[in-house]
CSV table of C-alpha atoms in Angstrom, one decimal:
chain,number,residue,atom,x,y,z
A,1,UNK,CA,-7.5,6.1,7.4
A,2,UNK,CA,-7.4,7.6,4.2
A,3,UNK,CA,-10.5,9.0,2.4
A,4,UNK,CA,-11.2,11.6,-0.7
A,5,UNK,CA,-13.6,13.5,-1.7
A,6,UNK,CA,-14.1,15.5,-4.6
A,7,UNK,CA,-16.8,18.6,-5.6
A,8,UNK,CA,-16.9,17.8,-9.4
A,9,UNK,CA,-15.9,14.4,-10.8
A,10,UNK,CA,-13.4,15.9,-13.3
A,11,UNK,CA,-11.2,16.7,-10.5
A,12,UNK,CA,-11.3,12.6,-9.4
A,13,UNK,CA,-10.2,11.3,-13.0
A,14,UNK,CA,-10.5,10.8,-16.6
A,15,UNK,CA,-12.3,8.2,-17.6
A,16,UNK,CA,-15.3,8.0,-15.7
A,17,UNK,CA,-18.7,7.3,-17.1
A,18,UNK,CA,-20.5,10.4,-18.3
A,19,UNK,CA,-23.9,11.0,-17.6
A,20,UNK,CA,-26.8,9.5,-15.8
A,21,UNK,CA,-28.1,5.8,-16.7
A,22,UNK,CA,-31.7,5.0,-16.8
A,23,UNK,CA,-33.9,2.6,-18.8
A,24,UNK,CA,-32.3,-0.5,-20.0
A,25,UNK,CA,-28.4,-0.6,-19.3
A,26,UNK,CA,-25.8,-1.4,-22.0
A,27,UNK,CA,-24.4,-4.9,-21.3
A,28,UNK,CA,-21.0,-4.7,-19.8
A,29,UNK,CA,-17.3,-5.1,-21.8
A,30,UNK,CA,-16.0,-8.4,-22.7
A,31,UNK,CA,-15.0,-9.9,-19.3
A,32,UNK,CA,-17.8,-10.8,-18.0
A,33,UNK,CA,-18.9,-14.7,-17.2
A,34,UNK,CA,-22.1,-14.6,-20.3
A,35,UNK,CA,-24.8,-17.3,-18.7
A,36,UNK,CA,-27.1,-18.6,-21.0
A,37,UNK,CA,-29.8,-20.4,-18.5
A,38,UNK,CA,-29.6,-19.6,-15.2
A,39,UNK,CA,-33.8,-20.2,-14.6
A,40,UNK,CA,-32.4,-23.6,-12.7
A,41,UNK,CA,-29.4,-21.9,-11.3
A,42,UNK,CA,-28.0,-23.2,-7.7
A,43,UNK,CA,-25.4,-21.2,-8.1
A,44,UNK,CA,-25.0,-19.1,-4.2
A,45,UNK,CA,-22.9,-16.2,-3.5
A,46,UNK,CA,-21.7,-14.2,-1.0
A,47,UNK,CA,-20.0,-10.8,-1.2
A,48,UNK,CA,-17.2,-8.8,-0.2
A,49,UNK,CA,-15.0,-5.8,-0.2
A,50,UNK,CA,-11.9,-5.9,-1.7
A,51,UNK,CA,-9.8,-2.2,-1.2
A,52,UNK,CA,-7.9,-0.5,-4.3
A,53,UNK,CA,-4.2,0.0,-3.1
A,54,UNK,CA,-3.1,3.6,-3.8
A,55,UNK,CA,-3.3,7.0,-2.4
A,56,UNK,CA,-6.9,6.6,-2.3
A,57,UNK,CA,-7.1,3.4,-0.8
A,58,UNK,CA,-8.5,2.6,3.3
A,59,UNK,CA,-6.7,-0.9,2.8
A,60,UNK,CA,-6.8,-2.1,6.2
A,61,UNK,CA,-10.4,-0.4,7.4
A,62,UNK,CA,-12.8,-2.6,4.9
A,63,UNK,CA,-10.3,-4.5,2.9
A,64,UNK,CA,-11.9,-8.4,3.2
A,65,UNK,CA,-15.0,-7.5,4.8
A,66,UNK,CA,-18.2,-8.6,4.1
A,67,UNK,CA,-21.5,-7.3,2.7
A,68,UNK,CA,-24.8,-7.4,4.5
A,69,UNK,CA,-28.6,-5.3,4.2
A,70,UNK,CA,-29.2,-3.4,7.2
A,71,UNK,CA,-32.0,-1.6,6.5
A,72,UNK,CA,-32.4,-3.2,2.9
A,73,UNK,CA,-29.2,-0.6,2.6
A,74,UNK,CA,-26.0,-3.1,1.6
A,75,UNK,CA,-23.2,-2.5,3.0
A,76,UNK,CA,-20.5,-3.3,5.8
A,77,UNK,CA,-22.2,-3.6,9.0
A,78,UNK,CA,-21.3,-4.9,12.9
A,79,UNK,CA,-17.3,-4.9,11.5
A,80,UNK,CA,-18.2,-6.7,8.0
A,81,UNK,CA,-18.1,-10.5,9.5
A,82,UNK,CA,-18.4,-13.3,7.5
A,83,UNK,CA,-21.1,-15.1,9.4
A,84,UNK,CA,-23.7,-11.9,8.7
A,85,UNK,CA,-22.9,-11.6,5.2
A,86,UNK,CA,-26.0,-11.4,2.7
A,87,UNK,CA,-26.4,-14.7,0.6
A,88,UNK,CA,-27.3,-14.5,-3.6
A,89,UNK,CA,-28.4,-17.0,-6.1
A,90,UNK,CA,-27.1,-16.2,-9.6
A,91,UNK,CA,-31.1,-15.7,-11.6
A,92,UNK,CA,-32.0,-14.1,-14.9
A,93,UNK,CA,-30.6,-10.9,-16.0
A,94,UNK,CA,-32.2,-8.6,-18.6
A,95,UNK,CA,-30.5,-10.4,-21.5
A,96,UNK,CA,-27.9,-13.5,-21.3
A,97,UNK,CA,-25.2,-11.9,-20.6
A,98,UNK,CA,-26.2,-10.2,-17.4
A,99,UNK,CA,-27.5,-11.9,-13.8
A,100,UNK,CA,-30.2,-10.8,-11.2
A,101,UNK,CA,-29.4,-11.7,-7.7
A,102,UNK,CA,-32.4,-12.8,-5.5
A,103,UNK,CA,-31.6,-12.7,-1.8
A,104,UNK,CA,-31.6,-15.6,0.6
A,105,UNK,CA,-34.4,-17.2,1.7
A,106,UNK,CA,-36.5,-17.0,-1.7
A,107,UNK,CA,-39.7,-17.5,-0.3
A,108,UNK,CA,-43.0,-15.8,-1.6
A,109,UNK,CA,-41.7,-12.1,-1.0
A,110,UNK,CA,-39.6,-11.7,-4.1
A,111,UNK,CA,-36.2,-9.9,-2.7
A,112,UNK,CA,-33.2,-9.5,-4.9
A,113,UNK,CA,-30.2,-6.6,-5.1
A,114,UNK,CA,-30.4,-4.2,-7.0
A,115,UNK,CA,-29.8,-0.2,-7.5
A,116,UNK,CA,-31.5,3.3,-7.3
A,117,UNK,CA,-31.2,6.6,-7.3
A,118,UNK,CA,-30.4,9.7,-9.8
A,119,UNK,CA,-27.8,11.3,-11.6
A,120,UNK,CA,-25.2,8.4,-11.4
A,121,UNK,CA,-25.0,8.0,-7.9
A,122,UNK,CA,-26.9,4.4,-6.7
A,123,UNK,CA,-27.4,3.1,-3.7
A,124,UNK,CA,-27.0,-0.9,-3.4
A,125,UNK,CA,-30.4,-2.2,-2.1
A,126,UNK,CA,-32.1,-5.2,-0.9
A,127,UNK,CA,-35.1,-4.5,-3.0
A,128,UNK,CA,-38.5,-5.4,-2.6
A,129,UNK,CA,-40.7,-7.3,-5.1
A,130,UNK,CA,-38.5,-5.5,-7.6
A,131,UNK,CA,-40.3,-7.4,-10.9
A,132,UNK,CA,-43.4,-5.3,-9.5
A,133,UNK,CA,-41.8,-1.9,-9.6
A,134,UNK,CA,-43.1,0.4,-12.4
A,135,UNK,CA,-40.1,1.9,-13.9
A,136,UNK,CA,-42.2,3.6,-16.8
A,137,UNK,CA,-42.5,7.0,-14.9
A,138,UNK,CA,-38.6,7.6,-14.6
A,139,UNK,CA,-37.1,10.4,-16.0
A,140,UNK,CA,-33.9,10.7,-17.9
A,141,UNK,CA,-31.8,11.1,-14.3
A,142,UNK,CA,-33.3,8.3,-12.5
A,143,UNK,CA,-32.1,4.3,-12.5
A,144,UNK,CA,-34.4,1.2,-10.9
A,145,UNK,CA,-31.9,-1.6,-12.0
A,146,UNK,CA,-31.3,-5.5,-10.8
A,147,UNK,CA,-31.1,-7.5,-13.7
A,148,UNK,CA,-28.7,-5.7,-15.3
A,149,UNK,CA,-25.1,-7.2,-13.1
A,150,UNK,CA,-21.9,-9.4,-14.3
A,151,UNK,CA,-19.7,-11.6,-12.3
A,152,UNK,CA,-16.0,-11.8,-13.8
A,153,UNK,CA,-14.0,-14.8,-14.5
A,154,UNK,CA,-12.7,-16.5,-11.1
A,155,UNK,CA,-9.3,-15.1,-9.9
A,156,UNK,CA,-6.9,-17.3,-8.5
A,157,UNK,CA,-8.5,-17.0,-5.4
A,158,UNK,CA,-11.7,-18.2,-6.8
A,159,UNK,CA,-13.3,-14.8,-6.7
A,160,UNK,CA,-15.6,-12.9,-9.0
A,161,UNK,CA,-15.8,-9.7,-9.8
A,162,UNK,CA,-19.2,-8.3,-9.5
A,163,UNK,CA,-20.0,-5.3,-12.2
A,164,UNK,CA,-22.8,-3.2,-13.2
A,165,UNK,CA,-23.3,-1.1,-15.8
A,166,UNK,CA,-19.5,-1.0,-18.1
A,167,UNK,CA,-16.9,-2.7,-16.2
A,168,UNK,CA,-14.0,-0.7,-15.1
A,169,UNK,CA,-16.2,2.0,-15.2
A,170,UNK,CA,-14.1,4.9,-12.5
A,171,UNK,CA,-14.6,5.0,-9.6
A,172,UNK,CA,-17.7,2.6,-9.8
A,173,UNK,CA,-18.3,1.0,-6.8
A,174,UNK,CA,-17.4,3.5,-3.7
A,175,UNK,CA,-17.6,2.9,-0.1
A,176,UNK,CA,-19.4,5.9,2.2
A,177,UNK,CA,-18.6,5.7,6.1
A,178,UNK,CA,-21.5,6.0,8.2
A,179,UNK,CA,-19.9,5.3,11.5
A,180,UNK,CA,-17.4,3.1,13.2
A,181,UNK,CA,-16.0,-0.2,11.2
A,182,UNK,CA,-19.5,0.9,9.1
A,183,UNK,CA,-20.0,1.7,5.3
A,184,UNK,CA,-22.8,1.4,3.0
A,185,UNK,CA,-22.2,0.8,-0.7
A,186,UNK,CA,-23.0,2.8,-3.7
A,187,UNK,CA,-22.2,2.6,-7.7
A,188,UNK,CA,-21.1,6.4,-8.7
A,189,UNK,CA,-20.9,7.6,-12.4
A,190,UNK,CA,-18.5,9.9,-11.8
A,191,UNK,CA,-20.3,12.5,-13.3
A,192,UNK,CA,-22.8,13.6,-10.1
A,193,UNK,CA,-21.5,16.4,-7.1
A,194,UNK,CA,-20.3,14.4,-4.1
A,195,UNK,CA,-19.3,16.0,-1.4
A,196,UNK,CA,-19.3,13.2,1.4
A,197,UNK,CA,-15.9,11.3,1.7
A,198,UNK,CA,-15.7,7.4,0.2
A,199,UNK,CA,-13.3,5.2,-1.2
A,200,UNK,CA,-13.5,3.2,-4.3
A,201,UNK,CA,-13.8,-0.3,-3.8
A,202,UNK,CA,-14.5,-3.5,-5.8
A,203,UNK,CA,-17.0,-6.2,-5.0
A,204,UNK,CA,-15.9,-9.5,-5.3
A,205,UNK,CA,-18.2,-13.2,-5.1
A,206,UNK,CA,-17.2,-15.7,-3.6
A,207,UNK,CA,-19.3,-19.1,-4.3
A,208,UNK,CA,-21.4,-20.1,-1.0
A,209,UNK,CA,-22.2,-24.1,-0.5
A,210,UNK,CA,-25.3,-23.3,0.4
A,211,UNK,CA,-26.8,-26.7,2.2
């Protein structure tokens, strides 16, 4: 199993995105899927890990597996299997070229993903009545974002691309292991001091016939 970590993001590689995101996020690169109504979506998803090949990669470990809260923490729990994995409708994003994603069941607690933290480093949440949550208070280093995500053009395996923030941003999406066949999920900046091993990963969607 092959892991890195790094103790400045300079060292990882060029091209990362500089600086910490707060407030409201640039929409992502031509790419991504623009949806112009999604307030009568049906539109289900389910997520999951797909490994980048390469010196940096732990291929076989998560490769394929799937995403599920534990916690209201996403990531790969219980060896990532597909019948536990977390469940998305495609909603309204900040502007009409970016989705929320409210959890299954939608019921009267409002639930959708979404990501916090500071400096550039996220953690991918399950959050709780996020349209509720004052974001007025943050500071320059701090990000409270779920409306702000892009899903790619299907693949020839019918998958999507999940992005946030500018797509290919490096190293993005990373994968921290928290114990055996576990990892959570986090977006990283590149810019913030990580000292805790991951791997990069992406996260793809694949369309769910929810019944």
């Amino acid at each position: 199993m092959k892991f890195f970590s790094i103790l400045s993001a300079s060292a990882f590689i060029a091209g990362a995105v500089s600086g910490p995101v707060s407030g409201p996020i640039a929409a992502p690169v031509a790419g991504a899927v623009v949806k112009r109504d999604n307030s009568n979506s049906t539109e289900w998803y389910r997520f999951k890990i797909k490994a980048l090949t390469g010196q940096y990669s732990d291929f076989d470990g998560i490769d394929g597996k799937w995403l599920r809260a534990e916690s209201n923490v996403i990531g790969v729990y219980d060896n990532g299997l597909e019948g536990n994995a977390i469940q998305v409708l495609l909603g309204d994003g900040e502007n009409s070229e970016v989705v929320s994603l409210p959890t299954y069941p939608v019921g009267i607690v409002e639930h959708a993903l979404g990501l916090v933290g500071k400096n550039g480093y996220l953690e991918f949440q399950d959050l709780t009545q996020p349209s509720g949550h004052n974001t007025d208070d943050l500071d320059h280093t701090e990000t409270y974002s779920w409306k702000d995500f892009a899903l790619g053009e299907p693949d020839y395996d019918d998958l999507r691309e999940l992005t946030w923030g500018v797509k290919d941003a490096i190293p993005g999406w990373i994968a921290l292991p928290i114990g055996d066949n576990q990892w959570k999920i986090k977006n990283y900046d590149g810019d913030a001091v990580v000292i805790q091993n991951y791997v990069p990963v992406k996260i793809m969607a694949q369309r769910w016939d929810h019944e």
